[in-house]
Amino acid sequence: MTLRQINLFSYFSGLVQKHLLNTYCMKTNRYLLVSSVVAALGGLLFGFDTVVISGADQQLQALWGTSDLFHGSVVMSMALWGTVIGALFGGYPTDKFGRKKTLFWIGVLYFVSAMGSAFAWDPWSFAIFRLIGGLGIGISTVAAPAYISEIAPADQRGKLVALYQFNIVFGILLAFVSNYLLKDIGENSWRWMVGMEALPAFIYLASTFSLPESPRWLYVHKGDRDSAVAILKKIGTDEKELVMATKDEAAQHASESIFQGKYRFPLMLAFFIAFFNQMSGINAFLYYAPRIFEAAGLGASSALLSSIGIGITNMVFTLLGLYLIDKVGRKVLMYICSFGYIISLSLVGIAFYQQWQGMAVPIFLFLFIAAHAIGQGTVIWVFISEVFPTHLRAFGQSFGSSTHWVLAALVTLFMPALLSGFSSPGMVFFIFAFMMVLQLVFVIFMMPETKGRSLEEIQQDFGITK
């Protein structure tokens, strides 16, 4: 990539973030907003890292001559297995060392991963550095939403935590654009594709120094009331009684686990929303988008260009979800996305069976991305961060995130075999559509609405605290 393209890349990223700040500053304390956006930048790296591999997918398989199984399980999926490990154990550093320090080390992991992947000398070294990046993603899905939910007031928590999701999809768009610009740079273009992540990783890493610590973490885990109250005042929230209540609660329940019977309901909520998120096929599709488009009859260049359309669609409808989440609520967005999933995935399946050529499959998949972005994509990290009490939030977030990433890794692992194993790729999309019918049942009969409720009020609604 030329210096001019790198400058444009940085400028475009900064411009969007600045516009987002200006949009929300009318109603949100600026210090609170800047802190939320910086923490959410971990999501940009999450999105970039998840999708950047799609541009290198087939180049890497051809370069190292690996089988479909090895390519899917080692080269393509290793970052996801790192994500699983990071999500499983991310609750420990997030609670022990604090939200702020954890966010800093996430940036270090991303930067090392990007540089190492760019200079990888064989599939195993590539996989190891991708694993390191995956650890960063997994821990990020625990620490960033937990951090933002703990500094945000109840009436703005949805949109502020959803900034994490916005940055995920913005990172996805940047990765698709970067891959497209770099596709003709030479036989080693894949090195530039994966190495480009080092730029936003460095920016994020430097930005974490400006973050305050979570006031709830300071008081619950360190007993530092003065610092916690000072931060609350600085972000424009007067919650002294809330801080006192969470400290008393933490002392009273210090030995509790999220797997105790009283926490069965929030545990089930976190599991099912994460389960259905991946049973839509979203991560597998993002990893293999160019391959799927080529299977639908598009050329390699058109496939990469269509992938940019995915990124744009994802960002536009995530912004819409960001606007609506605190207005209409989490549950309404999940209704919209469930019906959108069922319709779009069914249409993709039909298109493959009927062998419709041209733009039919991309258009239906854009509809699928829109449904995901406005619903599951916007809601999942907000919802999981809301349903657990403060003293167990990091571990509850870890449980929901690890469920999400175990399934993401498994689906991505078997996606190449599934696409080639059926007589038509359409069957894969019919399976995903059926799973979304089950998601609709979950939303109707089990999912509660958390809009406008403080974190402590939600626990009272669940009967966990009185």
Short mmCIF file of C-alpha atoms in Angstrom, two decimals:
data_model
loop_
_atom_site.label_atom_id
_atom_site.label_comp_id
_atom_site.label_asym_id
_atom_site.label_seq_id
_atom_site.Cartn_x
_atom_site.Cartn_y
_atom_site.Cartn_z
CA MET A 1 0.00 0.00 0.00
CA THR A 2 1.37 3.44 -0.86
CA LEU A 3 1.97 6.16 1.74
CA ARG A 4 -0.93 8.11 0.25
CA GLN A 5 -3.28 5.15 0.68
CA ILE A 6 -2.12 4.69 4.28
CA ASN A 7 -2.78 8.36 4.99
CA LEU A 8 -6.25 8.08 3.44
CA PHE A 9 -6.88 4.96 5.53
CA SER A 10 -5.98 6.80 8.76
CA TYR A 11 -7.89 9.93 7.73
CA PHE A 12 -11.07 8.02 6.88
CA SER A 13 -10.98 6.16 10.21
CA GLY A 14 -10.44 9.35 12.19
CA LEU A 15 -13.12 11.24 10.25
CA VAL A 16 -15.82 8.66 10.99
CA GLN A 17 -14.91 8.49 14.69
CA LYS A 18 -14.92 12.31 14.91
CA HIS A 19 -18.33 12.51 13.25
CA LEU A 20 -19.65 9.91 15.66
CA LEU A 21 -18.35 11.94 18.58
CA ASN A 22 -19.99 15.13 17.31
CA THR A 23 -23.29 13.33 16.77
CA TYR A 24 -23.51 12.07 20.35
CA CYS A 25 -21.91 14.99 22.18
CA MET A 26 -25.21 16.87 22.05
CA LYS A 27 -26.63 14.53 24.71
CA THR A 28 -23.60 12.81 26.23
CA ASN A 29 -20.82 14.07 28.50
CA ARG A 30 -17.80 14.44 26.24
CA TYR A 31 -15.33 12.75 28.60
CA LEU A 32 -17.70 9.80 28.95
CA LEU A 33 -18.12 9.63 25.19
CA VAL A 34 -14.40 9.81 24.40
CA SER A 35 -13.68 7.10 26.97
CA SER A 36 -16.39 4.89 25.47
CA VAL A 37 -15.12 5.40 21.91
CA VAL A 38 -11.49 4.66 22.88
CA ALA A 39 -12.52 1.44 24.65
CA ALA A 40 -14.71 0.55 21.67
CA LEU A 41 -11.75 0.92 19.27
CA GLY A 42 -10.80 -2.59 20.34
CA GLY A 43 -13.83 -3.59 18.30
CA LEU A 44 -12.34 -1.97 15.19
CA LEU A 45 -9.36 -4.29 15.49
CA PHE A 46 -11.71 -7.18 16.20
CA GLY A 47 -13.57 -6.51 12.93
CA PHE A 48 -10.44 -5.84 10.90
CA ASP A 49 -8.71 -8.99 12.16
CA THR A 50 -11.78 -11.15 11.57
CA VAL A 51 -12.22 -10.18 7.94
CA VAL A 52 -8.72 -9.30 6.67
CA ILE A 53 -7.94 -13.00 6.35
CA SER A 54 -10.69 -13.40 3.73
CA GLY A 55 -8.58 -11.53 1.16
CA ALA A 56 -5.60 -13.79 1.82
CA ASP A 57 -7.64 -17.02 2.07
CA GLN A 58 -7.07 -18.59 -1.35
CA GLN A 59 -3.58 -17.07 -1.82
CA LEU A 60 -2.39 -18.77 1.37
CA GLN A 61 -3.85 -22.14 0.42
CA ALA A 62 -2.20 -21.97 -3.01
CA LEU A 63 1.13 -20.73 -1.59
CA TRP A 64 1.51 -23.52 0.96
CA GLY A 65 -0.44 -26.21 -0.93
CA THR A 66 -2.52 -27.19 2.09
CA SER A 67 -5.61 -29.41 2.09
CA ASP A 68 -9.09 -27.98 2.73
CA LEU A 69 -9.13 -29.52 6.22
CA PHE A 70 -5.69 -28.19 7.22
CA HIS A 71 -6.39 -24.81 5.65
CA GLY A 72 -9.71 -24.50 7.47
CA SER A 73 -8.59 -25.88 10.84
CA VAL A 74 -5.11 -24.31 11.12
CA VAL A 75 -4.54 -21.39 8.73
CA MET A 76 -8.06 -19.90 8.76
CA SER A 77 -9.40 -20.95 12.16
CA MET A 78 -6.40 -20.50 14.45
CA ALA A 79 -7.33 -16.90 15.24
CA LEU A 80 -10.77 -18.11 16.25
CA TRP A 81 -9.30 -20.72 18.59
CA GLY A 82 -7.20 -17.94 20.12
CA THR A 83 -10.39 -15.95 20.47
CA VAL A 84 -12.03 -18.86 22.28
CA ILE A 85 -9.11 -19.04 24.75
CA GLY A 86 -9.13 -15.27 25.22
CA ALA A 87 -12.88 -15.23 25.84
CA LEU A 88 -12.75 -18.19 28.24
CA PHE A 89 -10.03 -16.68 30.43
CA GLY A 90 -10.52 -12.96 29.71
CA GLY A 91 -12.54 -12.51 32.89
CA TYR A 92 -9.45 -13.10 35.05
CA PRO A 93 -7.23 -10.21 33.87
CA THR A 94 -10.29 -7.99 33.48
CA ASP A 95 -11.15 -8.46 37.17
CA LYS A 96 -7.65 -8.87 38.64
CA PHE A 97 -5.75 -6.10 36.83
CA GLY A 98 -8.67 -3.84 35.92
CA ARG A 99 -10.52 -2.94 32.76
CA LYS A 100 -8.04 -0.23 31.68
CA LYS A 101 -4.84 -2.30 31.92
CA THR A 102 -6.54 -5.19 30.16
CA LEU A 103 -7.56 -2.95 27.27
CA PHE A 104 -3.94 -1.77 26.94
CA TRP A 105 -2.56 -5.33 26.70
CA ILE A 106 -5.22 -6.19 24.15
CA GLY A 107 -3.67 -3.52 21.92
CA VAL A 108 -0.23 -5.09 22.40
CA LEU A 109 -1.55 -8.49 21.31
CA TYR A 110 -3.13 -7.01 18.18
CA PHE A 111 0.06 -5.19 17.18
CA VAL A 112 2.31 -8.23 17.67
CA SER A 113 -0.14 -10.40 15.74
CA ALA A 114 -0.30 -8.05 12.76
CA MET A 115 3.45 -7.66 12.42
CA GLY A 116 4.15 -11.36 12.96
CA SER A 117 1.49 -12.49 10.47
CA ALA A 118 2.91 -10.17 7.81
CA PHE A 119 6.37 -11.76 8.14
CA ALA A 120 5.23 -15.38 8.61
CA TRP A 121 7.47 -17.95 6.86
CA ASP A 122 5.20 -21.02 6.86
CA PRO A 123 1.60 -21.95 7.74
CA TRP A 124 2.49 -22.79 11.34
CA SER A 125 4.19 -19.47 12.10
CA PHE A 126 1.28 -17.68 10.44
CA ALA A 127 -1.15 -19.66 12.59
CA ILE A 128 0.75 -18.82 15.81
CA PHE A 129 0.66 -15.08 15.17
CA ARG A 130 -3.01 -15.31 14.19
CA LEU A 131 -3.58 -17.13 17.48
CA ILE A 132 -2.07 -14.17 19.34
CA GLY A 133 -4.45 -11.79 17.58
CA GLY A 134 -7.32 -14.10 18.43
CA LEU A 135 -6.40 -13.86 22.13
CA GLY A 136 -6.73 -10.09 21.81
CA ILE A 137 -10.16 -10.38 20.20
CA GLY A 138 -11.44 -12.81 22.82
CA ILE A 139 -10.30 -10.72 25.78
CA SER A 140 -11.61 -7.58 24.06
CA THR A 141 -15.13 -9.03 23.87
CA VAL A 142 -15.00 -9.42 27.66
CA ALA A 143 -13.24 -6.23 28.77
CA ALA A 144 -14.56 -3.54 26.40
CA PRO A 145 -18.35 -4.09 26.76
CA ALA A 146 -17.97 -4.61 30.54
CA TYR A 147 -15.96 -1.38 30.83
CA ILE A 148 -18.37 0.74 28.81
CA SER A 149 -21.49 -0.67 30.52
CA GLU A 150 -19.97 0.25 33.91
CA ILE A 151 -19.25 3.89 33.07
CA ALA A 152 -22.45 4.57 31.11
CA PRO A 153 -25.75 5.88 32.57
CA ALA A 154 -28.79 3.63 32.06
CA ASP A 155 -30.49 5.80 29.43
CA GLN A 156 -27.39 5.87 27.20
CA ARG A 157 -25.85 2.48 27.95
CA GLY A 158 -27.24 0.81 24.84
CA LYS A 159 -25.78 3.22 22.31
CA LEU A 160 -22.47 3.57 24.15
CA VAL A 161 -21.84 -0.16 24.50
CA ALA A 162 -23.03 -0.56 20.89
CA LEU A 163 -20.15 1.72 19.85
CA TYR A 164 -18.09 -1.44 20.25
CA GLN A 165 -20.20 -3.12 17.59
CA PHE A 166 -20.00 -0.04 15.36
CA ASN A 167 -16.23 -0.25 15.50
CA ILE A 168 -16.38 -3.96 14.69
CA VAL A 169 -18.28 -3.29 11.47
CA PHE A 170 -16.16 -0.22 10.69
CA GLY A 171 -13.11 -2.45 11.06
CA ILE A 172 -14.74 -4.99 8.75
CA LEU A 173 -15.33 -2.30 6.13
CA LEU A 174 -11.75 -1.04 6.40
CA ALA A 175 -10.45 -4.60 5.99
CA PHE A 176 -12.54 -5.19 2.86
CA VAL A 177 -11.42 -1.86 1.36
CA SER A 178 -7.80 -2.51 2.31
CA ASN A 179 -7.90 -5.99 0.78
CA TYR A 180 -9.37 -4.63 -2.45
CA LEU A 181 -6.75 -1.88 -2.75
CA LEU A 182 -3.93 -4.34 -2.09
CA LYS A 183 -5.11 -7.24 -4.27
CA ASP A 184 -2.87 -6.34 -7.23
CA ILE A 185 0.23 -5.28 -5.32
CA GLY A 186 2.07 -8.51 -6.18
CA GLU A 187 2.37 -12.18 -5.30
CA ASN A 188 2.91 -11.29 -1.63
CA SER A 189 -0.09 -8.98 -1.41
CA TRP A 190 -1.44 -11.11 1.44
CA ARG A 191 1.45 -9.93 3.64
CA TRP A 192 0.40 -6.32 3.17
CA MET A 193 -3.24 -7.25 3.80
CA VAL A 194 -2.65 -8.85 7.21
CA GLY A 195 0.15 -6.45 8.17
CA MET A 196 -2.01 -3.37 7.62
CA GLU A 197 -3.71 -4.14 10.95
CA ALA A 198 -0.60 -2.89 12.75
CA LEU A 199 -1.59 0.72 11.93
CA PRO A 200 -4.97 0.82 13.75
CA ALA A 201 -3.47 -1.42 16.48
CA PHE A 202 -0.82 1.19 17.25
CA ILE A 203 -3.40 4.01 17.29
CA TYR A 204 -5.62 2.04 19.68
CA LEU A 205 -2.68 1.12 21.91
CA ALA A 206 -1.65 4.77 22.29
CA SER A 207 -5.25 5.84 22.96
CA THR A 208 -5.73 3.52 25.95
CA PHE A 209 -3.44 5.72 28.10
CA SER A 210 -6.20 8.36 28.17
CA LEU A 211 -8.81 6.04 29.70
CA PRO A 212 -10.01 6.32 33.30
CA GLU A 213 -10.48 3.08 35.22
CA SER A 214 -14.03 1.73 35.62
CA PRO A 215 -15.44 3.34 38.80
CA ARG A 216 -17.43 0.21 39.62
CA TRP A 217 -14.27 -1.92 39.32
CA LEU A 218 -12.29 0.50 41.51
CA TYR A 219 -14.85 0.36 44.27
CA VAL A 220 -15.93 -3.28 44.08
CA HIS A 221 -12.46 -4.79 43.62
CA LYS A 222 -10.16 -2.17 45.18
CA GLY A 223 -12.39 -0.44 47.73
CA ASP A 224 -11.25 2.94 46.34
CA ARG A 225 -14.39 4.99 46.90
CA ASP A 226 -12.80 8.43 46.43
CA SER A 227 -11.33 7.63 43.01
CA ALA A 228 -14.54 5.94 41.89
CA VAL A 229 -16.71 8.91 42.85
CA ALA A 230 -14.23 11.36 41.25
CA ILE A 231 -14.43 9.49 37.95
CA LEU A 232 -18.24 9.35 38.12
CA LYS A 233 -18.35 13.11 38.58
CA LYS A 234 -15.94 13.66 35.71
CA ILE A 235 -18.09 11.61 33.32
CA GLY A 236 -21.19 13.51 34.46
CA THR A 237 -22.84 10.76 36.51
CA ASP A 238 -23.68 11.13 40.21
CA GLU A 239 -24.07 7.57 41.43
CA LYS A 240 -22.62 7.55 44.95
CA GLU A 241 -25.43 5.42 46.33
CA LEU A 242 -25.07 3.00 43.43
CA VAL A 243 -21.34 2.65 44.07
CA MET A 244 -22.00 2.02 47.77
CA ALA A 245 -24.63 -0.59 46.90
CA THR A 246 -22.37 -2.46 44.49
CA LYS A 247 -19.53 -2.45 47.07
CA ASP A 248 -21.79 -3.92 49.75
CA GLU A 249 -23.12 -6.49 47.29
CA ALA A 250 -19.63 -7.54 46.25
CA ALA A 251 -18.50 -8.01 49.84
CA GLN A 252 -21.62 -10.04 50.62
CA HIS A 253 -21.29 -12.31 47.57
CA ALA A 254 -17.49 -12.44 47.16
CA SER A 255 -17.39 -16.23 46.90
CA GLU A 256 -20.20 -16.60 44.35
CA SER A 257 -19.97 -18.14 40.90
CA ILE A 258 -22.04 -17.46 37.80
CA PHE A 259 -22.84 -21.18 37.73
CA GLN A 260 -24.86 -21.04 40.95
CA GLY A 261 -28.56 -21.77 40.63
CA LYS A 262 -29.67 -18.19 41.27
CA TYR A 263 -27.82 -17.04 38.13
CA ARG A 264 -29.26 -19.72 35.85
CA PHE A 265 -31.53 -17.28 33.98
CA PRO A 266 -28.88 -14.67 33.00
CA LEU A 267 -26.54 -17.55 32.15
CA MET A 268 -29.14 -19.02 29.78
CA LEU A 269 -29.78 -15.60 28.22
CA ALA A 270 -26.06 -15.09 27.54
CA PHE A 271 -25.72 -18.59 26.11
CA PHE A 272 -28.69 -18.41 23.74
CA ILE A 273 -28.02 -14.95 22.32
CA ALA A 274 -24.40 -15.98 21.64
CA PHE A 275 -25.47 -19.37 20.27
CA PHE A 276 -27.95 -17.95 17.78
CA ASN A 277 -25.55 -15.17 16.76
CA GLN A 278 -23.20 -17.78 15.31
CA MET A 279 -25.89 -20.17 14.10
CA SER A 280 -26.83 -17.48 11.59
CA GLY A 281 -23.49 -18.24 9.89
CA ILE A 282 -22.29 -14.64 10.14
CA ASN A 283 -18.64 -15.26 10.98
CA ALA A 284 -18.21 -18.09 8.50
CA PHE A 285 -19.70 -15.89 5.81
CA LEU A 286 -17.39 -12.95 6.63
CA TYR A 287 -14.35 -15.24 6.53
CA TYR A 288 -15.29 -16.82 3.21
CA ALA A 289 -17.23 -14.02 1.48
CA PRO A 290 -15.04 -13.88 -1.68
CA ARG A 291 -15.16 -17.69 -1.98
CA ILE A 292 -18.96 -17.73 -1.65
CA PHE A 293 -19.33 -14.97 -4.23
CA GLU A 294 -17.09 -16.84 -6.65
CA ALA A 295 -19.22 -19.96 -6.12
CA ALA A 296 -22.21 -17.82 -7.12
CA GLY A 297 -20.56 -17.01 -10.46
CA LEU A 298 -18.68 -13.77 -9.77
CA GLY A 299 -15.06 -13.37 -10.81
CA ALA A 300 -12.33 -12.99 -8.20
CA SER A 301 -12.09 -9.21 -8.58
CA SER A 302 -15.88 -8.76 -8.53
CA ALA A 303 -16.05 -10.98 -5.46
CA LEU A 304 -13.64 -8.75 -3.54
CA LEU A 305 -15.49 -5.64 -4.71
CA SER A 306 -18.82 -7.12 -3.61
CA SER A 307 -17.24 -7.76 -0.22
CA ILE A 308 -16.84 -3.98 0.16
CA GLY A 309 -20.60 -3.73 -0.33
CA ILE A 310 -20.98 -6.05 2.65
CA GLY A 311 -18.87 -3.73 4.75
CA ILE A 312 -20.86 -0.64 3.74
CA THR A 313 -24.20 -2.36 4.34
CA ASN A 314 -22.98 -3.60 7.70
CA MET A 315 -21.90 -0.13 8.82
CA VAL A 316 -25.04 1.69 7.65
CA PHE A 317 -27.43 -0.68 9.40
CA THR A 318 -25.27 -0.84 12.52
CA LEU A 319 -25.57 2.95 12.76
CA LEU A 320 -29.35 2.53 12.46
CA GLY A 321 -29.30 -0.09 15.21
CA LEU A 322 -27.13 2.22 17.32
CA TYR A 323 -29.75 4.96 16.93
CA LEU A 324 -32.68 2.67 17.77
CA ILE A 325 -31.37 0.48 20.59
CA ASP A 326 -32.17 2.91 23.40
CA LYS A 327 -35.37 4.09 21.70
CA VAL A 328 -37.23 0.91 20.70
CA GLY A 329 -35.24 -1.52 22.84
CA ARG A 330 -33.18 -4.66 22.41
CA LYS A 331 -36.08 -7.05 21.89
CA VAL A 332 -37.67 -5.14 18.98
CA LEU A 333 -34.33 -5.12 17.14
CA MET A 334 -34.08 -8.87 17.67
CA TYR A 335 -37.56 -9.36 16.15
CA ILE A 336 -36.52 -7.37 13.08
CA CYS A 337 -33.30 -9.30 12.61
CA SER A 338 -34.92 -12.72 13.14
CA PHE A 339 -37.41 -12.18 10.30
CA GLY A 340 -34.68 -10.61 8.14
CA TYR A 341 -32.42 -13.62 8.72
CA ILE A 342 -35.09 -16.15 7.83
CA ILE A 343 -36.07 -14.37 4.60
CA SER A 344 -32.55 -13.54 3.37
CA LEU A 345 -30.94 -16.90 4.15
CA SER A 346 -33.82 -18.75 2.50
CA LEU A 347 -33.43 -16.58 -0.61
CA VAL A 348 -29.68 -17.29 -0.77
CA GLY A 349 -30.40 -21.02 -0.55
CA ILE A 350 -32.98 -20.80 -3.35
CA ALA A 351 -30.60 -18.74 -5.50
CA PHE A 352 -27.92 -21.43 -5.28
CA TYR A 353 -30.37 -24.26 -6.01
CA GLN A 354 -31.85 -22.41 -8.98
CA GLN A 355 -28.34 -21.41 -10.13
CA TRP A 356 -29.17 -17.75 -10.41
CA GLN A 357 -26.09 -15.96 -11.72
CA GLY A 358 -24.90 -12.39 -11.39
CA MET A 359 -25.83 -10.24 -8.43
CA ALA A 360 -28.70 -12.32 -6.97
CA VAL A 361 -26.62 -13.98 -4.23
CA PRO A 362 -24.75 -10.75 -3.28
CA ILE A 363 -28.02 -8.81 -3.01
CA PHE A 364 -29.65 -11.45 -0.78
CA LEU A 365 -26.51 -11.60 1.35
CA PHE A 366 -26.53 -7.81 1.69
CA LEU A 367 -30.07 -8.22 3.09
CA PHE A 368 -28.71 -10.85 5.49
CA ILE A 369 -25.94 -8.48 6.62
CA ALA A 370 -28.48 -5.67 7.12
CA ALA A 371 -30.65 -7.94 9.29
CA HIS A 372 -27.63 -8.98 11.35
CA ALA A 373 -26.28 -5.45 11.76
CA ILE A 374 -29.50 -3.88 13.00
CA GLY A 375 -30.28 -6.76 15.36
CA GLN A 376 -27.83 -9.38 16.63
CA GLY A 377 -24.78 -7.33 15.74
CA THR A 378 -25.97 -4.29 17.70
CA VAL A 379 -27.60 -6.16 20.58
CA ILE A 380 -25.32 -9.05 21.57
CA TRP A 381 -22.49 -7.26 23.38
CA VAL A 382 -24.89 -4.78 25.00
CA PHE A 383 -27.24 -7.50 26.23
CA ILE A 384 -24.57 -9.82 27.64
CA SER A 385 -22.96 -6.91 29.53
CA GLU A 386 -26.31 -6.04 31.14
CA VAL A 387 -27.63 -9.33 32.51
CA PHE A 388 -24.94 -10.13 35.13
CA PRO A 389 -24.30 -8.32 38.46
CA THR A 390 -21.17 -6.17 38.82
CA HIS A 391 -19.14 -8.62 40.90
CA LEU A 392 -19.69 -11.35 38.26
CA ARG A 393 -19.94 -9.23 35.10
CA ALA A 394 -16.47 -10.00 33.73
CA PHE A 395 -16.97 -13.74 34.18
CA GLY A 396 -20.51 -13.59 32.78
CA GLN A 397 -19.19 -11.64 29.80
CA SER A 398 -16.47 -14.26 29.47
CA PHE A 399 -19.05 -17.05 29.41
CA GLY A 400 -21.16 -15.39 26.72
CA SER A 401 -18.14 -14.44 24.63
CA SER A 402 -16.57 -17.89 24.83
CA THR A 403 -19.86 -19.51 23.78
CA HIS A 404 -19.94 -17.14 20.80
CA TRP A 405 -16.35 -17.88 19.79
CA VAL A 406 -16.38 -21.65 20.27
CA LEU A 407 -19.28 -21.82 17.85
CA ALA A 408 -17.62 -19.30 15.50
CA ALA A 409 -14.50 -21.46 15.38
CA LEU A 410 -16.45 -24.66 14.76
CA VAL A 411 -18.60 -23.17 11.99
CA THR A 412 -15.58 -21.56 10.30
CA LEU A 413 -13.60 -24.79 10.62
CA PHE A 414 -16.18 -26.82 8.72
CA MET A 415 -17.39 -24.13 6.30
CA PRO A 416 -15.09 -25.07 3.36
CA ALA A 417 -16.08 -28.72 3.69
CA LEU A 418 -19.77 -27.81 3.97
CA LEU A 419 -19.66 -25.60 0.88
CA SER A 420 -18.06 -28.37 -1.17
CA GLY A 421 -19.74 -31.33 0.56
CA PHE A 422 -23.35 -30.68 -0.49
CA SER A 423 -24.54 -30.91 -4.07
CA SER A 424 -25.34 -27.20 -3.75
CA PRO A 425 -24.05 -24.59 -1.27
CA GLY A 426 -27.72 -23.62 -0.86
CA MET A 427 -28.27 -26.40 1.71
CA VAL A 428 -25.85 -24.67 4.11
CA PHE A 429 -27.96 -21.52 4.01
CA PHE A 430 -31.20 -23.46 4.53
CA ILE A 431 -29.70 -24.94 7.71
CA PHE A 432 -28.80 -21.46 8.95
CA ALA A 433 -32.33 -20.23 8.11
CA PHE A 434 -33.89 -23.02 10.20
CA MET A 435 -31.71 -22.04 13.17
CA MET A 436 -33.02 -18.49 12.88
CA VAL A 437 -36.58 -19.78 13.23
CA LEU A 438 -35.45 -21.16 16.59
CA GLN A 439 -33.92 -17.77 17.45
CA LEU A 440 -37.31 -16.16 16.85
CA VAL A 441 -38.85 -18.58 19.36
CA PHE A 442 -36.17 -17.56 21.90
CA VAL A 443 -36.91 -13.85 21.39
CA ILE A 444 -40.68 -14.32 21.72
CA PHE A 445 -40.78 -16.51 24.80
CA MET A 446 -37.56 -15.95 26.76
CA MET A 447 -35.69 -12.73 26.04
CA PRO A 448 -36.50 -9.83 28.44
CA GLU A 449 -36.29 -6.13 27.59
CA THR A 450 -33.49 -4.26 29.39
CA LYS A 451 -33.92 -0.81 27.80
CA GLY A 452 -33.79 2.10 30.25
CA ARG A 453 -33.08 -0.04 33.33
CA SER A 454 -29.99 0.46 35.48
CA LEU A 455 -27.70 -2.54 35.85
CA GLU A 456 -28.90 -2.97 39.42
CA GLU A 457 -32.60 -2.71 38.45
CA ILE A 458 -32.11 -5.48 35.88
CA GLN A 459 -30.83 -7.76 38.64
CA GLN A 460 -33.92 -6.94 40.70
CA ASP A 461 -36.11 -7.80 37.70
CA PHE A 462 -34.41 -11.20 37.54
CA GLY A 463 -35.01 -11.75 41.28
CA ILE A 464 -31.27 -11.90 41.97
CA THR A 465 -31.14 -8.88 44.30
CA LYS A 466 -33.86 -7.27 46.37
#
